[in-house]
């Protein structure tokens, strides 16, 4: 009776060892794969471009040939996003970056997919510009463009705009900001209704 119990106990130990060995083998197989996934996933996320922002048209630049409509970036988040991830930019569109206090600024073309003309402005006058700044994918090292002098605005237009519109250092640019339009009672009521209604997604 005792011998049978010992044999049974020994059998359970052998079974347990076998299970442990199988578990270790599985870990040995999965471990490297998990390590690769942990290493690769952050890299994959780093290669995903950020979403493109679309800001309202709040200013325009009147030119002899055409009027350039401008999105206006004011907040740090809007300025940081800029024109990143835009696949195209019409000839009559651009983005105006507002500098809170006149100062030298530096910027780059990280994640920007289209070439741009970068125009630095102080008190309505072009201080300097960069023509045809090339796109810079996020996996490359991007050059930094320096205004050198203090500026109050930075204007980004499709590449070739400076030559086409005759924009050069010393040129006056009269940017017109759009005045806020008062909403009608009907529009206000619609906005209030929309604010109180949360659609299912």
Short mmCIF file of C-alpha atoms in Angstrom, two decimals:
data_model
loop_
_atom_site.label_atom_id
_atom_site.label_comp_id
_atom_site.label_asym_id
_atom_site.label_seq_id
_atom_site.Cartn_x
_atom_site.Cartn_y
_atom_site.Cartn_z
CA UNK A 1 0.00 0.00 0.00
CA UNK A 2 2.81 2.39 0.86
CA UNK A 3 4.74 1.40 -2.23
CA UNK A 4 1.77 2.14 -4.46
CA UNK A 5 1.37 5.57 -2.85
CA UNK A 6 5.03 6.38 -3.39
CA UNK A 7 4.85 5.26 -6.98
CA UNK A 8 1.78 7.39 -7.53
CA UNK A 9 3.51 10.41 -5.95
CA UNK A 10 6.58 9.82 -8.12
CA UNK A 11 4.37 9.65 -11.19
CA UNK A 12 2.77 13.01 -10.33
CA UNK A 13 6.24 14.58 -9.94
CA UNK A 14 7.28 13.30 -13.34
CA UNK A 15 4.09 14.71 -14.85
CA UNK A 16 4.72 18.06 -13.18
CA UNK A 17 8.27 18.19 -14.46
CA UNK A 18 7.09 17.43 -17.94
CA UNK A 19 4.53 20.24 -17.77
CA UNK A 20 7.18 22.67 -16.47
CA UNK A 21 9.53 21.71 -19.27
CA UNK A 22 6.81 22.27 -21.87
CA UNK A 23 5.97 25.65 -20.29
CA UNK A 24 9.63 26.69 -20.38
CA UNK A 25 9.90 25.63 -23.99
CA UNK A 26 6.85 27.74 -24.84
CA UNK A 27 8.36 30.72 -23.02
CA UNK A 28 11.62 30.23 -24.88
CA UNK A 29 9.71 30.37 -28.15
CA UNK A 30 7.37 33.25 -27.25
CA UNK A 31 9.95 35.31 -25.38
CA UNK A 32 12.01 36.40 -28.40
CA UNK A 33 8.83 37.06 -30.40
CA UNK A 34 7.43 39.22 -27.60
CA UNK A 35 10.74 41.04 -27.42
CA UNK A 36 10.64 41.72 -31.14
CA UNK A 37 7.06 42.99 -30.89
CA UNK A 38 7.95 45.28 -28.00
CA UNK A 39 10.83 46.68 -30.05
CA UNK A 40 8.95 46.96 -33.35
CA UNK A 41 5.61 48.41 -32.22
CA UNK A 42 7.05 51.75 -30.98
CA UNK A 43 8.99 52.07 -34.23
CA UNK A 44 5.81 51.40 -36.22
CA UNK A 45 3.95 54.09 -34.29
CA UNK A 46 6.86 56.48 -34.86
CA UNK A 47 6.50 55.96 -38.62
CA UNK A 48 2.77 56.77 -38.65
CA UNK A 49 2.35 60.41 -39.71
CA UNK A 50 0.21 62.63 -37.46
CA UNK A 51 -3.26 63.62 -38.72
CA UNK A 52 -3.51 66.80 -40.77
CA UNK A 53 -5.21 69.74 -39.08
CA UNK A 54 -7.70 71.95 -40.91
CA UNK A 55 -8.09 75.44 -39.46
CA UNK A 56 -10.76 77.97 -40.44
CA UNK A 57 -9.95 80.75 -42.90
CA UNK A 58 -9.46 83.78 -40.66
CA UNK A 59 -7.33 86.02 -42.88
CA UNK A 60 -6.46 86.69 -46.48
CA UNK A 61 -3.61 88.26 -48.39
CA UNK A 62 -4.81 90.51 -51.22
CA UNK A 63 -2.48 90.31 -54.21
CA UNK A 64 -2.81 91.78 -57.73
CA UNK A 65 -3.26 88.38 -59.34
CA UNK A 66 -5.43 86.68 -56.72
CA UNK A 67 -6.52 86.69 -53.09
CA UNK A 68 -4.70 84.17 -50.91
CA UNK A 69 -6.92 82.66 -48.21
CA UNK A 70 -5.10 81.94 -44.96
CA UNK A 71 -5.68 79.53 -42.14
CA UNK A 72 -4.42 81.10 -38.92
CA UNK A 73 -2.44 79.12 -36.32
CA UNK A 74 -2.48 80.84 -32.95
CA UNK A 75 -2.19 78.29 -30.14
CA UNK A 76 1.01 76.30 -29.46
CA UNK A 77 -0.80 73.13 -30.55
CA UNK A 78 -1.93 74.68 -33.83
CA UNK A 79 1.52 76.09 -34.49
CA UNK A 80 3.17 72.74 -33.76
CA UNK A 81 0.81 70.88 -36.11
CA UNK A 82 1.09 73.49 -38.89
CA UNK A 83 0.72 72.00 -42.37
CA UNK A 84 1.96 68.55 -41.41
CA UNK A 85 0.53 65.57 -43.27
CA UNK A 86 -1.20 67.70 -45.94
CA UNK A 87 -1.01 65.84 -49.24
CA UNK A 88 -1.62 69.05 -51.21
CA UNK A 89 -2.05 72.81 -50.81
CA UNK A 90 -3.95 74.91 -53.39
CA UNK A 91 -2.19 77.90 -54.95
CA UNK A 92 -4.65 80.29 -53.30
CA UNK A 93 -4.26 78.87 -49.79
CA UNK A 94 -1.67 79.17 -47.05
CA UNK A 95 -1.18 79.23 -43.30
CA UNK A 96 -0.27 82.22 -41.14
CA UNK A 97 1.50 81.55 -37.84
CA UNK A 98 1.02 84.21 -35.18
CA UNK A 99 4.04 84.90 -32.96
CA UNK A 100 2.79 86.13 -29.58
CA UNK A 101 5.64 88.61 -29.15
CA UNK A 102 8.09 89.58 -31.91
CA UNK A 103 11.15 87.34 -31.59
CA UNK A 104 13.48 85.23 -33.74
CA UNK A 105 11.87 81.90 -34.56
CA UNK A 106 13.12 78.57 -35.85
CA UNK A 107 11.09 75.94 -37.65
CA UNK A 108 11.46 72.78 -39.68
CA UNK A 109 9.48 70.77 -42.24
CA UNK A 110 9.06 67.62 -40.13
CA UNK A 111 6.13 65.53 -41.45
CA UNK A 112 5.33 68.16 -44.11
CA UNK A 113 4.59 66.38 -47.38
CA UNK A 114 4.62 69.29 -49.85
CA UNK A 115 7.32 71.89 -50.64
CA UNK A 116 6.65 75.34 -49.21
CA UNK A 117 7.80 78.94 -49.35
CA UNK A 118 8.38 80.20 -45.79
CA UNK A 119 8.03 83.96 -45.36
CA UNK A 120 9.05 85.80 -42.18
CA UNK A 121 7.16 89.04 -41.50
CA UNK A 122 7.63 91.90 -39.03
CA UNK A 123 5.29 94.92 -38.89
CA UNK A 124 3.85 94.08 -42.31
CA UNK A 125 7.25 93.84 -44.01
CA UNK A 126 9.01 90.71 -45.23
CA UNK A 127 12.28 90.36 -43.31
CA UNK A 128 13.48 87.14 -44.96
CA UNK A 129 12.17 84.06 -46.71
CA UNK A 130 12.99 80.49 -47.63
CA UNK A 131 12.01 79.43 -51.13
CA UNK A 132 11.00 75.89 -51.98
CA UNK A 133 11.70 74.28 -48.60
CA UNK A 134 11.54 70.55 -49.41
CA UNK A 135 9.31 68.05 -47.60
CA UNK A 136 10.91 66.14 -44.75
CA UNK A 137 9.57 62.68 -43.85
CA UNK A 138 9.63 61.86 -40.14
CA UNK A 139 12.39 59.24 -40.51
CA UNK A 140 14.86 61.79 -41.89
CA UNK A 141 16.92 64.50 -40.24
CA UNK A 142 15.28 67.81 -41.12
CA UNK A 143 17.07 71.16 -41.62
CA UNK A 144 16.09 74.04 -39.34
CA UNK A 145 15.09 77.38 -40.86
CA UNK A 146 15.92 80.46 -38.78
CA UNK A 147 14.26 83.87 -39.13
CA UNK A 148 17.42 85.40 -37.58
CA UNK A 149 15.57 88.66 -36.90
CA UNK A 150 12.53 89.07 -34.63
CA UNK A 151 9.25 88.45 -36.48
CA UNK A 152 5.56 88.74 -35.65
CA UNK A 153 4.24 86.34 -38.31
CA UNK A 154 5.39 83.40 -40.37
CA UNK A 155 3.57 82.76 -43.63
CA UNK A 156 3.70 79.40 -45.40
CA UNK A 157 2.58 79.20 -49.03
CA UNK A 158 2.89 76.57 -51.76
CA UNK A 159 6.40 76.45 -53.23
CA UNK A 160 6.82 78.94 -56.07
CA UNK A 161 4.37 81.45 -54.59
CA UNK A 162 7.10 83.94 -53.63
CA UNK A 163 8.38 84.12 -57.21
CA UNK A 164 4.90 84.14 -58.71
CA UNK A 165 3.63 86.90 -56.39
CA UNK A 166 6.84 88.94 -56.31
CA UNK A 167 7.40 88.44 -52.58
CA UNK A 168 10.92 89.33 -51.45
CA UNK A 169 12.65 90.91 -48.43
CA UNK A 170 11.45 94.47 -47.93
CA UNK A 171 8.10 93.82 -49.64
CA UNK A 172 5.03 95.06 -47.77
CA UNK A 173 2.34 92.44 -47.18
CA UNK A 174 -1.04 93.69 -46.00
CA UNK A 175 -2.61 90.68 -44.31
CA UNK A 176 -6.32 91.25 -43.73
CA UNK A 177 -7.92 89.46 -40.80
CA UNK A 178 -11.54 88.42 -41.17
CA UNK A 179 -13.88 89.98 -38.65
CA UNK A 180 -15.99 87.58 -36.63
CA UNK A 181 -19.52 87.41 -38.05
CA UNK A 182 -22.41 87.64 -35.61
CA UNK A 183 -24.64 84.60 -35.71
CA UNK A 184 -28.37 84.90 -36.19
CA UNK A 185 -30.81 83.72 -33.53
CA UNK A 186 -31.52 80.70 -35.73
CA UNK A 187 -27.81 79.79 -35.92
CA UNK A 188 -27.38 80.35 -32.18
CA UNK A 189 -30.33 78.07 -31.40
CA UNK A 190 -28.92 75.40 -33.70
CA UNK A 191 -25.55 75.62 -31.93
CA UNK A 192 -27.26 75.35 -28.54
CA UNK A 193 -29.19 72.32 -29.73
CA UNK A 194 -26.05 70.70 -31.14
CA UNK A 195 -24.23 71.30 -27.86
CA UNK A 196 -26.99 69.52 -25.92
CA UNK A 197 -27.13 66.55 -28.29
CA UNK A 198 -24.46 63.88 -28.33
CA UNK A 199 -24.77 61.57 -31.36
CA UNK A 200 -23.97 57.89 -31.00
CA UNK A 201 -20.72 56.83 -32.60
#
